[in-house]
Amino acid sequence: MKTEVASHAATALYGDKTKTGAENEPNPTTRTTICGASGTTAGTQAGKSIKADLLCTCAKKSAGVDNVCCAKCDPGSANWNSAAASPNHWRPLLANCPSHAPTMTLSTANIDFALSQFLALISKKQGTTNNKQYILGTLDDAGTGGCDGSGGAVSGICVQYNSKITGDTVTPEIDCMSAARRAAEAADKVAERNKRVEQLERELRILNTTLGAQIHHKASDSGTSDRSTPTTQNQAANKSENNCNKHNNKTADECTKLGCDHDAENKKCKPKAGTESTAAATAGDGAAGTTNSEAKKCSEKKTQGDKQNFAWRKGKDNEYFKGTEKCRSYSYL
């Protein structure tokens, strides 16, 4: 997009996107031909580029007609009298423009304002009979001498634009105005893109901050969850153990359907291998002071009264749930 802006800007300034202003043009050998032959005949280079128009209205023709546009707008004593002299006369004009007019951001709003001011300036009729319109600069008297760069009675330092009639409307034909508008439209696109990029950057920063906070919060939650895992596992193991141990007089197929192993000797179901040991280990932890509710209750029981009546231990040969840790009467220890 920036390339598009530069391309249209070069066309407005120099008449072609490939030009830089250093070219030996336009050729002022016959100044009235390129700038304006008379009050009614437009110049061949009028409106083709900003460079040509400013040279016609500012460049020095001869001694006595100096620095027409500003105090430092002429390159010394040289005259604009050949194509080779064009770059030297253009450089001081280009350098002094920013200090003689406000510098504004390139946009369609600003370019439309500037062009409206320009059109109002050139639309004022000039000459003794007020019949010369679309002239930038000054054309004296009848203007029959054209824009020759002198201060003669019927001449002027100016540029004469061609006019176009469409129905009842008369407008000047100025090519560089169209190129300037296209440059401004491209600049608007660049500004809009930059605005979107800045907005996306802000949103990404917010998203990054939010994700960081969520990750930190999740890590804290995971730590809490991990600390509660033993109790959860213990409860699940006890539930599985109790469910299997309560099924007596069952066949192997029936125990399998219940999610248990089969105790062939006692013809009953039993917890699957691994489940019982996990529950027992967890239960043991509970007896040592974990959050296991059954172990805690047993601990409270055995401290009641003067004697220790209960203990958390495995069942003996003559007790129910042999080999399984439970809260049992202390008398069997």
CSV table of C-alpha atoms in Angstrom, one decimal:
chain,number,residue,atom,x,y,z
A,1,MET,CA,0.0,0.0,0.0
A,2,LYS,CA,2.8,2.4,0.8
A,3,THR,CA,4.2,1.7,-2.7
A,4,GLU,CA,0.8,2.7,-4.2
A,5,VAL,CA,0.9,6.0,-2.2
A,6,ALA,CA,4.5,6.7,-3.5
A,7,SER,CA,3.5,5.9,-7.1
A,8,HIS,CA,0.5,8.2,-7.2
A,9,ALA,CA,2.4,10.9,-5.4
A,10,ALA,CA,5.2,10.8,-7.9
A,11,THR,CA,2.7,11.0,-10.7
A,12,ALA,CA,1.1,14.1,-9.1
A,13,LEU,CA,4.5,15.8,-8.5
A,14,TYR,CA,6.4,14.8,-11.7
A,15,GLY,CA,3.8,13.5,-14.2
A,16,ASP,CA,5.0,9.9,-14.0
A,17,LYS,CA,5.4,7.3,-11.2
A,18,THR,CA,9.0,6.5,-12.3
A,19,LYS,CA,10.2,10.2,-12.2
A,20,THR,CA,12.0,11.8,-9.2
A,21,GLY,CA,12.2,15.5,-10.2
A,22,ALA,CA,15.8,15.3,-11.3
A,23,GLU,CA,14.8,15.0,-14.9
A,24,ASN,CA,15.7,17.8,-17.4
A,25,GLU,CA,12.1,18.9,-18.0
A,26,PRO,CA,10.0,20.7,-18.8
A,27,ASN,CA,11.8,22.7,-21.5
A,28,PRO,CA,11.1,26.4,-21.2
A,29,THR,CA,12.7,27.5,-24.4
A,30,THR,CA,9.3,28.8,-25.5
A,31,ARG,CA,7.8,29.4,-22.0
A,32,THR,CA,4.5,30.6,-23.3
A,33,THR,CA,4.0,27.3,-25.1
A,34,ILE,CA,4.3,25.1,-22.0
A,35,CYS,CA,2.9,27.6,-19.5
A,36,GLY,CA,0.2,29.5,-21.4
A,37,ALA,CA,0.2,31.4,-24.7
A,38,SER,CA,-2.5,33.9,-23.9
A,39,GLY,CA,-5.3,34.5,-21.6
A,40,THR,CA,-7.4,31.9,-23.4
A,41,THR,CA,-4.8,29.4,-24.6
A,42,ALA,CA,-3.7,26.8,-22.1
A,43,GLY,CA,-0.1,25.7,-21.7
A,44,THR,CA,0.9,22.3,-23.0
A,45,GLN,CA,2.4,21.3,-19.6
A,46,ALA,CA,-0.2,23.1,-17.5
A,47,GLY,CA,-1.7,20.7,-14.9
A,48,LYS,CA,0.5,17.8,-16.1
A,49,SER,CA,2.6,17.9,-12.9
A,50,ILE,CA,3.0,20.1,-9.8
A,51,LYS,CA,6.7,20.6,-10.8
A,52,ALA,CA,5.8,22.1,-14.2
A,53,ASP,CA,3.1,24.4,-12.7
A,54,LEU,CA,5.4,25.7,-10.0
A,55,LEU,CA,8.3,26.4,-12.4
A,56,CYS,CA,5.9,28.3,-14.6
A,57,THR,CA,4.7,30.5,-11.7
A,58,CYS,CA,7.9,30.9,-9.7
A,59,ALA,CA,11.1,30.2,-11.8
A,60,LYS,CA,13.1,33.3,-12.8
A,61,LYS,CA,13.2,34.3,-16.4
A,62,SER,CA,15.6,37.2,-16.3
A,63,ALA,CA,17.2,39.8,-14.0
A,64,GLY,CA,14.6,42.0,-12.4
A,65,VAL,CA,12.1,39.2,-12.0
A,66,ASP,CA,13.6,37.5,-9.0
A,67,ASN,CA,12.3,35.2,-6.2
A,68,VAL,CA,8.7,35.7,-7.3
A,69,CYS,CA,7.3,33.0,-4.9
A,70,CYS,CA,9.7,33.4,-1.9
A,71,ALA,CA,13.0,35.0,-0.8
A,72,LYS,CA,15.0,31.8,-1.5
A,73,CYS,CA,13.1,30.3,-4.4
A,74,ASP,CA,15.6,31.1,-7.1
A,75,PRO,CA,19.0,29.3,-7.4
A,76,GLY,CA,21.2,32.4,-7.4
A,77,SER,CA,21.5,34.4,-10.6
A,78,ALA,CA,20.7,31.6,-13.0
A,79,ASN,CA,17.7,31.9,-15.3
A,80,TRP,CA,15.2,29.2,-16.2
A,81,ASN,CA,15.8,29.2,-19.9
A,82,SER,CA,16.5,25.6,-20.8
A,83,ALA,CA,15.5,22.0,-20.0
A,84,ALA,CA,18.9,21.4,-18.3
A,85,ALA,CA,18.1,24.3,-15.9
A,86,SER,CA,14.8,22.8,-14.7
A,87,PRO,CA,16.3,20.5,-11.8
A,88,ASN,CA,18.3,23.5,-10.4
A,89,HIS,CA,15.2,25.7,-10.3
A,90,TRP,CA,13.0,22.9,-8.9
A,91,ARG,CA,15.2,22.0,-5.9
A,92,PRO,CA,14.8,25.4,-4.0
A,93,LEU,CA,11.1,25.4,-4.7
A,94,LEU,CA,10.7,21.9,-3.2
A,95,ALA,CA,12.8,22.8,-0.2
A,96,ASN,CA,10.9,26.0,0.6
A,97,CYS,CA,7.3,24.7,0.2
A,98,PRO,CA,7.0,23.2,3.7
A,99,SER,CA,7.9,26.5,5.4
A,100,HIS,CA,5.4,28.5,3.3
A,101,ALA,CA,2.3,26.3,3.9
A,102,PRO,CA,1.1,24.0,6.7
A,103,THR,CA,2.2,20.4,6.4
A,104,MET,CA,-0.7,18.1,6.8
A,105,THR,CA,-1.1,14.3,7.0
A,106,LEU,CA,-1.9,12.9,3.5
A,107,SER,CA,-5.6,11.9,3.5
A,108,THR,CA,-8.6,12.4,1.4
A,109,ALA,CA,-10.1,14.9,3.8
A,110,ASN,CA,-6.9,17.0,3.8
A,111,ILE,CA,-6.3,16.8,0.0
A,112,ASP,CA,-10.0,17.7,-0.7
A,113,PHE,CA,-9.6,20.8,1.5
A,114,ALA,CA,-6.3,21.8,-0.1
A,115,LEU,CA,-7.7,21.3,-3.6
A,116,SER,CA,-10.9,23.3,-2.8
A,117,GLN,CA,-8.6,26.2,-1.7
A,118,PHE,CA,-6.6,25.8,-4.9
A,119,LEU,CA,-9.7,25.8,-7.2
A,120,ALA,CA,-11.1,28.9,-5.4
A,121,LEU,CA,-7.8,30.7,-6.1
A,122,ILE,CA,-7.6,29.9,-9.8
A,123,SER,CA,-11.3,30.4,-10.5
A,124,LYS,CA,-11.1,34.1,-10.0
A,125,LYS,CA,-11.2,35.9,-13.3
A,126,GLN,CA,-8.3,38.1,-14.3
A,127,GLY,CA,-7.5,40.8,-16.9
A,128,THR,CA,-8.9,44.2,-17.8
A,129,THR,CA,-12.2,42.6,-18.9
A,130,ASN,CA,-12.2,39.9,-16.3
A,131,ASN,CA,-12.5,37.1,-18.9
A,132,LYS,CA,-9.4,35.1,-18.1
A,133,GLN,CA,-10.1,32.2,-15.8
A,134,TYR,CA,-8.2,29.2,-14.3
A,135,ILE,CA,-4.9,31.0,-14.1
A,136,LEU,CA,-2.4,30.4,-11.3
A,137,GLY,CA,-0.2,33.4,-10.8
A,138,THR,CA,-0.8,36.9,-12.3
A,139,LEU,CA,-1.6,37.8,-15.9
A,140,ASP,CA,-1.7,41.6,-16.5
A,141,ASP,CA,-4.0,43.8,-18.6
A,142,ALA,CA,-5.4,42.0,-21.7
A,143,GLY,CA,-3.0,39.1,-21.2
A,144,THR,CA,-2.2,38.8,-24.9
A,145,GLY,CA,1.5,38.3,-24.1
A,146,GLY,CA,0.8,35.1,-22.3
A,147,CYS,CA,2.6,33.5,-19.3
A,148,ASP,CA,6.1,34.4,-20.5
A,149,GLY,CA,7.6,34.9,-17.0
A,150,SER,CA,8.1,38.7,-17.4
A,151,GLY,CA,6.5,41.7,-15.8
A,152,GLY,CA,5.3,43.1,-19.1
A,153,ALA,CA,2.1,45.1,-19.4
A,154,VAL,CA,0.2,42.3,-21.2
A,155,SER,CA,2.1,39.3,-19.8
A,156,GLY,CA,2.6,37.5,-16.6
A,157,ILE,CA,4.4,34.9,-14.4
A,158,CYS,CA,1.7,32.3,-14.4
A,159,VAL,CA,0.2,29.0,-15.7
A,160,GLN,CA,-3.0,28.9,-17.8
A,161,TYR,CA,-5.1,25.7,-17.4
A,162,ASN,CA,-7.4,24.4,-20.0
A,163,SER,CA,-11.2,24.3,-19.2
A,164,LYS,CA,-13.8,21.7,-20.0
A,165,ILE,CA,-17.4,22.4,-20.6
A,166,THR,CA,-20.0,19.7,-19.6
A,167,GLY,CA,-23.5,20.9,-20.2
A,168,ASP,CA,-23.8,24.1,-18.2
A,169,THR,CA,-20.7,23.3,-16.1
A,170,VAL,CA,-17.2,24.6,-16.8
A,171,THR,CA,-14.3,22.9,-14.9
A,172,PRO,CA,-10.5,23.1,-15.3
A,173,GLU,CA,-8.5,20.2,-16.6
A,174,ILE,CA,-5.7,19.5,-14.2
A,175,ASP,CA,-4.3,15.9,-14.4
A,176,CYS,CA,-2.1,16.2,-11.2
A,177,MET,CA,-5.3,16.8,-9.1
A,178,SER,CA,-6.6,13.3,-9.9
A,179,ALA,CA,-3.2,11.7,-9.1
A,180,ALA,CA,-3.1,13.6,-5.8
A,181,ARG,CA,-6.5,12.3,-4.9
A,182,ARG,CA,-5.5,8.7,-5.7
A,183,ALA,CA,-2.4,9.1,-3.5
A,184,ALA,CA,-4.6,10.4,-0.6
A,185,GLU,CA,-7.0,7.4,-1.1
A,186,ALA,CA,-4.1,5.0,-0.9
A,187,ALA,CA,-2.8,6.8,2.2
A,188,ASP,CA,-6.2,6.3,3.9
A,189,LYS,CA,-5.9,2.6,3.3
A,190,VAL,CA,-2.5,2.6,4.9
A,191,ALA,CA,-3.8,4.5,7.9
A,192,GLU,CA,-6.8,2.1,8.3
A,193,ARG,CA,-4.5,-0.9,8.1
A,194,ASN,CA,-2.1,0.6,10.7
A,195,LYS,CA,-5.1,1.2,13.0
A,196,ARG,CA,-6.3,-2.4,12.6
A,197,VAL,CA,-2.7,-3.7,13.3
A,198,GLU,CA,-2.5,-1.5,16.5
A,199,GLN,CA,-5.9,-2.8,17.6
A,200,LEU,CA,-4.9,-6.4,17.0
A,201,GLU,CA,-1.7,-5.8,19.0
A,202,ARG,CA,-3.7,-4.4,21.9
A,203,GLU,CA,-6.1,-7.4,21.8
A,204,LEU,CA,-3.2,-9.9,21.7
A,205,ARG,CA,-1.6,-8.2,24.7
A,206,ILE,CA,-4.9,-8.5,26.6
A,207,LEU,CA,-5.3,-12.1,25.5
A,208,ASN,CA,-1.7,-12.9,26.6
A,209,THR,CA,-2.3,-11.4,30.0
A,210,THR,CA,-5.6,-13.2,30.4
A,211,LEU,CA,-4.1,-16.6,29.4
A,212,GLY,CA,-1.2,-16.1,31.8
A,213,ALA,CA,-3.7,-15.4,34.7
A,214,GLN,CA,-5.8,-18.5,33.7
A,215,ILE,CA,-2.7,-20.7,33.6
A,216,HIS,CA,-1.7,-19.5,37.0
A,217,HIS,CA,-5.2,-20.0,38.4
A,218,LYS,CA,-5.4,-23.5,36.9
A,219,ALA,CA,-2.0,-24.4,38.4
A,220,SER,CA,-3.3,-23.4,41.8
A,221,ASP,CA,-6.5,-25.4,41.3
A,222,SER,CA,-4.5,-28.5,40.3
A,223,GLY,CA,-2.5,-28.3,43.5
A,224,THR,CA,-5.7,-28.3,45.5
A,225,SER,CA,-7.1,-31.1,43.5
A,226,ASP,CA,-4.0,-33.2,44.0
A,227,ARG,CA,-4.1,-32.8,47.7
A,228,SER,CA,-7.6,-34.2,47.9
A,229,THR,CA,-6.9,-37.2,45.6
A,230,PRO,CA,-6.0,-39.7,48.4
A,231,THR,CA,-9.4,-39.3,50.0
A,232,THR,CA,-11.2,-39.7,46.7
A,233,GLN,CA,-9.2,-42.8,45.9
A,234,ASN,CA,-9.8,-44.3,49.3
A,235,GLN,CA,-13.5,-43.8,49.1
A,236,ALA,CA,-13.7,-45.4,45.6
A,237,ALA,CA,-11.5,-48.3,46.8
A,238,ASN,CA,-13.7,-48.9,49.9
A,239,LYS,CA,-16.8,-48.8,47.8
A,240,SER,CA,-15.5,-51.4,45.4
A,241,GLU,CA,-14.3,-53.6,48.2
A,242,ASN,CA,-17.6,-53.4,50.1
A,243,ASN,CA,-19.7,-54.1,46.9
A,244,CYS,CA,-17.7,-57.3,46.2
A,245,ASN,CA,-17.5,-58.6,49.7
A,246,LYS,CA,-21.3,-58.5,50.2
A,247,HIS,CA,-22.0,-61.0,47.4
A,248,ASN,CA,-22.0,-64.6,48.9
A,249,ASN,CA,-22.9,-67.9,47.2
A,250,LYS,CA,-22.0,-66.6,43.7
A,251,THR,CA,-20.5,-68.3,40.7
A,252,ALA,CA,-17.4,-67.1,38.9
A,253,ASP,CA,-19.6,-65.7,36.0
A,254,GLU,CA,-21.8,-63.9,38.4
A,255,CYS,CA,-18.9,-62.3,40.2
A,256,THR,CA,-17.4,-61.2,36.8
A,257,LYS,CA,-20.6,-59.5,35.8
A,258,LEU,CA,-20.5,-57.6,39.2
A,259,GLY,CA,-17.0,-56.4,38.4
A,260,CYS,CA,-15.4,-58.6,41.0
A,261,ASP,CA,-13.1,-61.7,41.2
A,262,HIS,CA,-14.4,-65.1,42.5
A,263,ASP,CA,-13.3,-66.7,45.7
A,264,ALA,CA,-13.7,-70.4,44.7
A,265,GLU,CA,-12.9,-71.7,48.2
A,266,ASN,CA,-15.6,-69.7,50.0
A,267,LYS,CA,-17.9,-69.5,46.9
A,268,LYS,CA,-18.3,-65.8,47.1
A,269,CYS,CA,-17.1,-62.6,45.3
A,270,LYS,CA,-14.1,-60.6,46.3
A,271,PRO,CA,-12.4,-57.4,45.2
A,272,LYS,CA,-10.3,-57.5,42.1
A,273,ALA,CA,-6.6,-57.9,42.6
A,274,GLY,CA,-5.0,-54.5,43.2
A,275,THR,CA,-8.2,-52.9,44.5
A,276,GLU,CA,-8.0,-54.4,47.9
A,277,SER,CA,-4.3,-53.5,48.5
A,278,THR,CA,-4.9,-49.9,47.4
A,279,ALA,CA,-7.9,-49.5,49.7
A,280,ALA,CA,-5.9,-51.1,52.5
A,281,ALA,CA,-2.9,-48.9,52.0
A,282,THR,CA,-5.1,-45.8,51.9
A,283,ALA,CA,-7.0,-46.9,55.0
A,284,GLY,CA,-3.7,-47.4,56.7
A,285,ASP,CA,-2.8,-43.8,55.9
A,286,GLY,CA,-6.1,-42.8,57.4
A,287,ALA,CA,-5.2,-44.5,60.6
A,288,ALA,CA,-2.0,-42.6,60.6
A,289,GLY,CA,-3.9,-39.3,60.5
A,290,THR,CA,-5.2,-38.7,57.0
A,291,THR,CA,-8.6,-37.4,56.1
A,292,ASN,CA,-10.1,-41.0,55.7
A,293,SER,CA,-13.4,-40.8,57.6
A,294,GLU,CA,-13.6,-44.5,58.6
A,295,ALA,CA,-10.1,-44.5,60.1
A,296,LYS,CA,-10.9,-41.2,61.9
A,297,LYS,CA,-14.1,-42.7,63.4
A,298,CYS,CA,-12.2,-45.8,64.5
A,299,SER,CA,-9.5,-43.7,66.1
A,300,GLU,CA,-12.1,-41.8,68.0
A,301,LYS,CA,-13.7,-45.0,69.2
A,302,LYS,CA,-10.5,-46.5,70.6
A,303,THR,CA,-9.8,-43.5,72.7
A,304,GLN,CA,-13.2,-43.5,74.4
A,305,GLY,CA,-13.2,-44.5,78.0
A,306,ASP,CA,-10.2,-46.0,80.0
A,307,LYS,CA,-9.6,-48.9,77.7
A,308,GLN,CA,-8.8,-49.1,74.0
A,309,ASN,CA,-11.8,-50.9,72.6
A,310,PHE,CA,-11.2,-50.6,68.9
A,311,ALA,CA,-8.3,-50.7,66.4
A,312,TRP,CA,-7.8,-50.3,62.7
A,313,ARG,CA,-6.5,-53.7,61.6
A,314,LYS,CA,-6.8,-56.7,59.2
A,315,GLY,CA,-9.3,-59.4,60.0
A,316,LYS,CA,-8.1,-62.7,61.5
A,317,ASP,CA,-9.0,-66.2,60.5
A,318,ASN,CA,-12.2,-66.3,62.6
A,319,GLU,CA,-13.4,-62.8,61.7
A,320,TYR,CA,-15.5,-61.5,58.8
A,321,PHE,CA,-13.6,-60.0,55.8
A,322,LYS,CA,-10.5,-61.9,56.7
A,323,GLY,CA,-7.4,-60.0,55.6
A,324,THR,CA,-9.2,-56.7,55.1
A,325,GLU,CA,-8.3,-53.7,57.3
A,326,LYS,CA,-11.3,-52.4,59.2
A,327,CYS,CA,-12.2,-50.9,62.5
A,328,ARG,CA,-12.3,-54.0,64.7
A,329,SER,CA,-12.9,-54.8,68.4
A,330,TYR,CA,-9.7,-54.5,70.4
A,331,SER,CA,-10.4,-57.7,72.2
A,332,TYR,CA,-9.3,-59.7,69.2
A,333,LEU,CA,-5.8,-58.2,69.0
